[in-house]
mmCIF file of C-alpha atoms in Angstrom:
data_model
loop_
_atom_site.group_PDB
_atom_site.id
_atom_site.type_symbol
_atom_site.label_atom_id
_atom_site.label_comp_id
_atom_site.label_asym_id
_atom_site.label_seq_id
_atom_site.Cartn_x
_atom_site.Cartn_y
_atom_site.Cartn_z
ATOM 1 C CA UNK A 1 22.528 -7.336 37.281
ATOM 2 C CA UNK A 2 21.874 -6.003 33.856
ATOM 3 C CA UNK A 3 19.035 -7.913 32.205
ATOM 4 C CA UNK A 4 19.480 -10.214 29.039
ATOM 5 C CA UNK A 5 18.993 -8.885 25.478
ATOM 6 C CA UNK A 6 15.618 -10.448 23.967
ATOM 7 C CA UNK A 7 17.383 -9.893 20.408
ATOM 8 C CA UNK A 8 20.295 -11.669 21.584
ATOM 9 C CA UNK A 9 18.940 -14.732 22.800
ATOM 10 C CA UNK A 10 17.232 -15.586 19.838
ATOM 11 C CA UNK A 11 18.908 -18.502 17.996
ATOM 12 C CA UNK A 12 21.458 -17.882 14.800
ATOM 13 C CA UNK A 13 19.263 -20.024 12.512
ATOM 14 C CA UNK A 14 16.489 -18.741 13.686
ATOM 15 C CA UNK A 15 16.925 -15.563 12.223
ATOM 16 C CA UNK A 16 16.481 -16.244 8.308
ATOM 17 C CA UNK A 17 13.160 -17.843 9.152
ATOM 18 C CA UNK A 18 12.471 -14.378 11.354
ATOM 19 C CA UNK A 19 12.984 -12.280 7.963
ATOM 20 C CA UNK A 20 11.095 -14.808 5.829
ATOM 21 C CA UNK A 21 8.093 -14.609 8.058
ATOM 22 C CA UNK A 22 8.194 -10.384 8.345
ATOM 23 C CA UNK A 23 8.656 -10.289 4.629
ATOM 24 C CA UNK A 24 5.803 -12.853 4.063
ATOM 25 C CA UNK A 25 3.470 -11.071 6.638
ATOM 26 C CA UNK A 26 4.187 -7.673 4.854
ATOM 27 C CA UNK A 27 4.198 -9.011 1.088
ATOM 28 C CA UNK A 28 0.629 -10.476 2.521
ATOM 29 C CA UNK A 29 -0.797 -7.046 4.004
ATOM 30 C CA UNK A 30 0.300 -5.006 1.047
ATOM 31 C CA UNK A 31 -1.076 -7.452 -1.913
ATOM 32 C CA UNK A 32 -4.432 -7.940 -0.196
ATOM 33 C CA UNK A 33 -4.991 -4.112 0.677
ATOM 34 C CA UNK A 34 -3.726 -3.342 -3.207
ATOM 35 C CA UNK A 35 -6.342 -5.900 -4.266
ATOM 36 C CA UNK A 36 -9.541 -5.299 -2.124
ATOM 37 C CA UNK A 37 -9.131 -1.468 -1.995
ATOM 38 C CA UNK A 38 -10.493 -0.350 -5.515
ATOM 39 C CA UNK A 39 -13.840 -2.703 -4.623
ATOM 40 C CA UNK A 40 -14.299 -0.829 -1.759
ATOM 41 C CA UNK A 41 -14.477 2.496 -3.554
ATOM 42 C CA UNK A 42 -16.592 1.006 -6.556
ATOM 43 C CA UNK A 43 -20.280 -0.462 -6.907
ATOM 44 C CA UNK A 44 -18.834 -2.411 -10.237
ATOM 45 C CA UNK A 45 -16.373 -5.121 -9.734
ATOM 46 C CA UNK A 46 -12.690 -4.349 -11.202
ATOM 47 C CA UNK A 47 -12.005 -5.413 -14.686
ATOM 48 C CA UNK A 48 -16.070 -5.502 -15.018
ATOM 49 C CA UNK A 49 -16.567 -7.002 -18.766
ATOM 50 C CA UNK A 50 -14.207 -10.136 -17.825
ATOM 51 C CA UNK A 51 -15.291 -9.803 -14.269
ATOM 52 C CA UNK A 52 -19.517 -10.298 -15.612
ATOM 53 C CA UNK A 53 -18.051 -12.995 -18.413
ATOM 54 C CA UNK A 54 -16.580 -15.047 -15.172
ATOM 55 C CA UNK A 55 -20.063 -14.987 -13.150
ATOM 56 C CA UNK A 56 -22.765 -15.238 -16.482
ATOM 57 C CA UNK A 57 -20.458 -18.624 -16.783
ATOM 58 C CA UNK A 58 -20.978 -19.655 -13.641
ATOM 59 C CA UNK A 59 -24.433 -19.266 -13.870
ATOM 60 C CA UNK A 60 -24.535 -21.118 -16.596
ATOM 61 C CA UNK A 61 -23.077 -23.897 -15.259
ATOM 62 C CA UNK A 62 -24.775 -24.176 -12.328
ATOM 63 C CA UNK A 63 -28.400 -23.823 -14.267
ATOM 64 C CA UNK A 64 -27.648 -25.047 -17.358
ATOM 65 C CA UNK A 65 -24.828 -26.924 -17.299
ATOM 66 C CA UNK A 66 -24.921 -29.036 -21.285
ATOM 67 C CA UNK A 67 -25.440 -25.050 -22.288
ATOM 68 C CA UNK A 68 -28.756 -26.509 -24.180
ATOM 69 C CA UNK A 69 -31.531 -24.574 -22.285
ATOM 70 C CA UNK A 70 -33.202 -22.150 -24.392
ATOM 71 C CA UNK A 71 -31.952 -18.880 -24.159
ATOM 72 C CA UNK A 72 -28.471 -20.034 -24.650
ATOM 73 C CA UNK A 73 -29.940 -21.961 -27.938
ATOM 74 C CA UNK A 74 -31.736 -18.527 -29.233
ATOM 75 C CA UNK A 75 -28.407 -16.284 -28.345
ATOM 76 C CA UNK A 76 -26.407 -19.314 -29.936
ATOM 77 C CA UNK A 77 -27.033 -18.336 -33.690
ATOM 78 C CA UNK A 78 -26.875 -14.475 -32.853
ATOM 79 C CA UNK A 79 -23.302 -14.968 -32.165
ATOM 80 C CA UNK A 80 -21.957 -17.388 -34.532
ATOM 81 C CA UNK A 81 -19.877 -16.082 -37.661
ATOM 82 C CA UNK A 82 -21.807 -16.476 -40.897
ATOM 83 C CA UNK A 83 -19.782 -16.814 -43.950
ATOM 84 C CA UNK A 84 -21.492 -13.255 -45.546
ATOM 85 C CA UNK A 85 -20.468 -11.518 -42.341
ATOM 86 C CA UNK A 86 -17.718 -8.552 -42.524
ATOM 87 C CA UNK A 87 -14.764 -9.190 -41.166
ATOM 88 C CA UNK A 88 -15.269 -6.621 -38.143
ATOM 89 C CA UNK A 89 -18.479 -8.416 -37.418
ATOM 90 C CA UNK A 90 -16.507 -11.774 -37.607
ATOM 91 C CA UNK A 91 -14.274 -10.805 -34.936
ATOM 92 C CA UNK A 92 -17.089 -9.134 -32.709
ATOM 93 C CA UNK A 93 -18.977 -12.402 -32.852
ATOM 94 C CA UNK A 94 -16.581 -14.649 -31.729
ATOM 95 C CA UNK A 95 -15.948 -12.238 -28.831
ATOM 96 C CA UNK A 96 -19.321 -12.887 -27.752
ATOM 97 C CA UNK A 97 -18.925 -16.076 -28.841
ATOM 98 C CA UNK A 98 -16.000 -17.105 -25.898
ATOM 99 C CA UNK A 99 -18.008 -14.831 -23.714
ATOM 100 C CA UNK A 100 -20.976 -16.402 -23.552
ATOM 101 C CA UNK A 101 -20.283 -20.590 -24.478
ATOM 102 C CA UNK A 102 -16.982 -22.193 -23.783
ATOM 103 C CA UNK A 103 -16.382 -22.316 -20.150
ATOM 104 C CA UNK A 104 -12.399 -22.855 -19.889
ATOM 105 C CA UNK A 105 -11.944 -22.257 -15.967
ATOM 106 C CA UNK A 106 -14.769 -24.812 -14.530
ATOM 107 C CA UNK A 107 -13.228 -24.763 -11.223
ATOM 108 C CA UNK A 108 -13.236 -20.968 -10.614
ATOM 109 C CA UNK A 109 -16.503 -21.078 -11.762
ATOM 110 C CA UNK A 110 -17.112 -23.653 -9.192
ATOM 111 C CA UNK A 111 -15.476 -21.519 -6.416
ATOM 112 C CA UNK A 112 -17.989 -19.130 -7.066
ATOM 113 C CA UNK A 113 -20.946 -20.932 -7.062
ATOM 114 C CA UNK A 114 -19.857 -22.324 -4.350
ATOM 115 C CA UNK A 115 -19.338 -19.113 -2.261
ATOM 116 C CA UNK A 116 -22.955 -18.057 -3.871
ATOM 117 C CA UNK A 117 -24.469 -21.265 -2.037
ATOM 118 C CA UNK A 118 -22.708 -21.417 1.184
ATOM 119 C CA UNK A 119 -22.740 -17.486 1.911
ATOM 120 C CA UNK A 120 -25.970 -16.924 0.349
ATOM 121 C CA UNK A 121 -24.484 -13.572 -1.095
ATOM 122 C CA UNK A 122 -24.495 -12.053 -4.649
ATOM 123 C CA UNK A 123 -22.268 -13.036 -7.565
ATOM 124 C CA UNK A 124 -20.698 -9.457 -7.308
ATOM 125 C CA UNK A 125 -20.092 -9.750 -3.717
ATOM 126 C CA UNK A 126 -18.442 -13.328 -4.166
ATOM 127 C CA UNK A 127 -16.497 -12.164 -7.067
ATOM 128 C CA UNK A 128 -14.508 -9.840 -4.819
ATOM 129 C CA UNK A 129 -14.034 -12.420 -1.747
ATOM 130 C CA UNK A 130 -12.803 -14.852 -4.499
ATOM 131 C CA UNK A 131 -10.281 -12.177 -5.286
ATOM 132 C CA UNK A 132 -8.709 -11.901 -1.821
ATOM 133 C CA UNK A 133 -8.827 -15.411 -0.870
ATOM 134 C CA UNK A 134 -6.906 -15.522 -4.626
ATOM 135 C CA UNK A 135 -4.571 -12.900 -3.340
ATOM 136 C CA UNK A 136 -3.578 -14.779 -0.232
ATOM 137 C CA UNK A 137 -3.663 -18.216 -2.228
ATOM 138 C CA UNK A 138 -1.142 -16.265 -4.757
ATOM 139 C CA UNK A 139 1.235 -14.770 -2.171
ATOM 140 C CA UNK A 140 1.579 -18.006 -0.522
ATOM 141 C CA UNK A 141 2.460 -20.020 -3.863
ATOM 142 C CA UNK A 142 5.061 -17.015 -4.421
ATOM 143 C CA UNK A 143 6.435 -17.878 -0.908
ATOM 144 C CA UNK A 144 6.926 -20.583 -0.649
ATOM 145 C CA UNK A 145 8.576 -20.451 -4.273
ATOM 146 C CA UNK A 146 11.271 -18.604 -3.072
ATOM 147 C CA UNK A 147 11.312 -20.419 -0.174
ATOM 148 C CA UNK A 148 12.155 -23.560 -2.379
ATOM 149 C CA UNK A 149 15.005 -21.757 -4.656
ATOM 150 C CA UNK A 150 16.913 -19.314 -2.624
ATOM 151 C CA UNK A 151 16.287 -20.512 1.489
ATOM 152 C CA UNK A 152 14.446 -18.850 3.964
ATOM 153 C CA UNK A 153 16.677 -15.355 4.287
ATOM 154 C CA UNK A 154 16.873 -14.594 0.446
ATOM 155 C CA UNK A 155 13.058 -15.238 0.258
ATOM 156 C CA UNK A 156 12.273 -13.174 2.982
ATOM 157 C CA UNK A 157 13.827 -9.937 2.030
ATOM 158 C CA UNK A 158 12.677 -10.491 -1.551
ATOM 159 C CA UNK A 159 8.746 -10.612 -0.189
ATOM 160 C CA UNK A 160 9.380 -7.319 1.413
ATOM 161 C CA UNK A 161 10.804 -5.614 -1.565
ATOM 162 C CA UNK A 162 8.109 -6.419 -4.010
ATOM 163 C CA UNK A 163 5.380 -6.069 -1.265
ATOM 164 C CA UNK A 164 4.135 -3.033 -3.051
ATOM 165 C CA UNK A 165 4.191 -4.329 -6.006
ATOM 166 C CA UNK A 166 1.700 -4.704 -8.824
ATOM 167 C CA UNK A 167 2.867 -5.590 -11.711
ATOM 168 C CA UNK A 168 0.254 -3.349 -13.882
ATOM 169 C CA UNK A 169 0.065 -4.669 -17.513
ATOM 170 C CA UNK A 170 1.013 -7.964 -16.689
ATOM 171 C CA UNK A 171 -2.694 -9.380 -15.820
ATOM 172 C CA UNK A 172 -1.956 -9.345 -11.746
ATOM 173 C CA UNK A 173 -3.786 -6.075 -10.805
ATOM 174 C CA UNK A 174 -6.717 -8.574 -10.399
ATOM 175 C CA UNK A 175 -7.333 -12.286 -9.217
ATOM 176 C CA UNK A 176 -8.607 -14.213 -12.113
ATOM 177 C CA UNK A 177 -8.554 -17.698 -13.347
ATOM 178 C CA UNK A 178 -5.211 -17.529 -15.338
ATOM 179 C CA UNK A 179 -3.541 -15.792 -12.069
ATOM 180 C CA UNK A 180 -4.955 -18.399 -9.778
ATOM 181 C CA UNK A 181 -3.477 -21.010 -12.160
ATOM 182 C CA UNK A 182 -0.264 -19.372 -12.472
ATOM 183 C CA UNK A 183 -0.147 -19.223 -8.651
ATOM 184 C CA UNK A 184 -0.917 -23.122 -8.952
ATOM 185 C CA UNK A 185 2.079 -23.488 -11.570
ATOM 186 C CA UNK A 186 4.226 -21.651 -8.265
ATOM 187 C CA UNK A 187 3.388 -24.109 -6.031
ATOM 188 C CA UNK A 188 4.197 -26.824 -8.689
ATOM 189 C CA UNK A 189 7.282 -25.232 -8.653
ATOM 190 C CA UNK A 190 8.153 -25.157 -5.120
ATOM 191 C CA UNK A 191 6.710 -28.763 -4.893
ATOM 192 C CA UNK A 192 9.015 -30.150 -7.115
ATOM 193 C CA UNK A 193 12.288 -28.403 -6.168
ATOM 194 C CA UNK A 194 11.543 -29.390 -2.298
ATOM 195 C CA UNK A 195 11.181 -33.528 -3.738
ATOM 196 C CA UNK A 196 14.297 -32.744 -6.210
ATOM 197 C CA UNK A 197 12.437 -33.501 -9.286
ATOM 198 C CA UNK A 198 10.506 -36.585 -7.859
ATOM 199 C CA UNK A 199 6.347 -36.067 -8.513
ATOM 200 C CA UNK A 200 4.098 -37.587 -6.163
ATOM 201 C CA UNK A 201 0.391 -38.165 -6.237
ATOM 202 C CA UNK A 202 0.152 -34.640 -5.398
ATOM 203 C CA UNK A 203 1.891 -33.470 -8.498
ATOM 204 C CA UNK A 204 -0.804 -34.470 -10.407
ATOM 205 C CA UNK A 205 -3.462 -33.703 -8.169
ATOM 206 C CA UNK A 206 -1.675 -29.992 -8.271
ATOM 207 C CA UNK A 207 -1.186 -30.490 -12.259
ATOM 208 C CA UNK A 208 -5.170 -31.181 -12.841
ATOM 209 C CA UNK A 209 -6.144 -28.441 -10.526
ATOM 210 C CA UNK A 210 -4.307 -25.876 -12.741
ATOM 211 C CA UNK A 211 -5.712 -27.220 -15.845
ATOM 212 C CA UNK A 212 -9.223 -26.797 -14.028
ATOM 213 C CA UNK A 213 -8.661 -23.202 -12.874
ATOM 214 C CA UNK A 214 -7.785 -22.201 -16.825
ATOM 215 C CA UNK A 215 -5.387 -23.424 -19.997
ATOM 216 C CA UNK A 216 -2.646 -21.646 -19.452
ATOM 217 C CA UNK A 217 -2.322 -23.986 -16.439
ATOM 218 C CA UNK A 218 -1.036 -26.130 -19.058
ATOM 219 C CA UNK A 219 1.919 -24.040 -19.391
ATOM 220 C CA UNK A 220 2.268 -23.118 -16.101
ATOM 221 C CA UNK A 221 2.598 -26.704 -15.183
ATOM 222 C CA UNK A 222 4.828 -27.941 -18.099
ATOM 223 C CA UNK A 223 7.636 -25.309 -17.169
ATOM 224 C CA UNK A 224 7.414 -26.651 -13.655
ATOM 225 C CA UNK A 225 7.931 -30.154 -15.026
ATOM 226 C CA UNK A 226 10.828 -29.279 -16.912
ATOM 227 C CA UNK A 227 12.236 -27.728 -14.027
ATOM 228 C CA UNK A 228 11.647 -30.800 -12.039
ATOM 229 C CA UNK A 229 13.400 -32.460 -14.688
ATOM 230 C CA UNK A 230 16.627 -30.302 -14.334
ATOM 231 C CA UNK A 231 16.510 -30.602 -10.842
ATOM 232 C CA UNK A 232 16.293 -34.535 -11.100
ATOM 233 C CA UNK A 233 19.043 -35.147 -14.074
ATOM 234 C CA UNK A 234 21.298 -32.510 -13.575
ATOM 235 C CA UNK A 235 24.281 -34.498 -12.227
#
């Protein structure tokens, strides 16, 4: 008696949700290994001048959180534009300026004091972790994204085909605070298009989280709402 097919016995519908969940686990494998390979072969972290702005700010807020302690109030004046400076000294001040002083993505910074703490590892070290758990956190916001416009099949062969992926000169060849929020605006997204347009406590939960991880959360979050909108109104 010839033995039953394993392929065949698996349910129709089962099958889109089979290529969703090979295309997710590959998308997953290739992102992750693109993002934590170049800190293996590197003492520096990626990206290093934004990379030491992200961690001097979260050492800041962690020991000096009103930014009034002294060394901050020496380097204060060093940096600020003076109306006799040139131009080219203008600008290179108020680099330094939104280097050192405003801190615009308090809850990254909070991620990694808080892997500092719990881990007991260095800034440098925590930095990179905080980059692949933001590579996972990304790929699942872009899943389930798809998952919420074109059903389970469609999404599934899209993850495999931009697996390998990049994206260089975009700003996603590393995790930072405006990716993280972007990946929050994704999930805002998919949120709204699985309630039709109706926001929940969640939504703003989601909405304040974005806003916390950096500004352009703000616009993240406002195209997902007038998404939701459509999706709401459009009969």
């Amino acid at each position: 008696m010839r033995e039953p097919n394993p392929i065949s016995s698996i349910p129709r519908g089962a099958w889109p949700w089979l290529v969703f969940a090979l295309g997710m686990g590959l998308f997953f494998y290739f992102q992750v290994s693109l993002v934590s390979k170049p800190f293996q072969r590197r003492a520096l972290p990626v990206e290093a001048p934004d990379a030491y702005q992200y961690i001097i700010k979260s050492v800041v807020l962690m020991n000096c959180p009103l930014q009034d302690c002294p060394a901050l109030e020496d380097l204060r004046p060093q940096v600020t534009p003076a109306s006799k400076d040139p131009e080219s000294l203008v600008h290179l001040k108020w680099r330094r300026t939104l280097r050192l002083f405003p801190n615009y993505h308090p809850l990254y910074s909070l991620g990694l004091i808080a892997l500092v703490k719990v881990d007991g590892i260095s800034y440098e070290v925590a930095y990179r972790l905080l980059n692949v758990i933001g590579s996972l956190a990304l790929a699942v916001a872009l899943a389930l994204f798809l998952l919420s416009l074109v059903g389970p099949l469609a999404a599934g062969i899209s993850l495999a085909i931009l697996s390998p992926v990049m994206f260089p000169l975009q700003g996603l060849t590393y995790i930072g605070p405006s990716v993280l929020s972007l990946g929050m605006g994704l999930l805002v997204f998919a949120y709204l298009a699985y309630r039709e347009g109706r926001p929940g406590l969640t939504f703003y939960g989601m909405n304040l989280v974005a806003l916390g991880l950096h500004p352009m959360g703000l616009i993240h979050t406002s195209m997902a709402v007038a998404f939701g909108v459509v999706c709401r109104y459009h009969q």
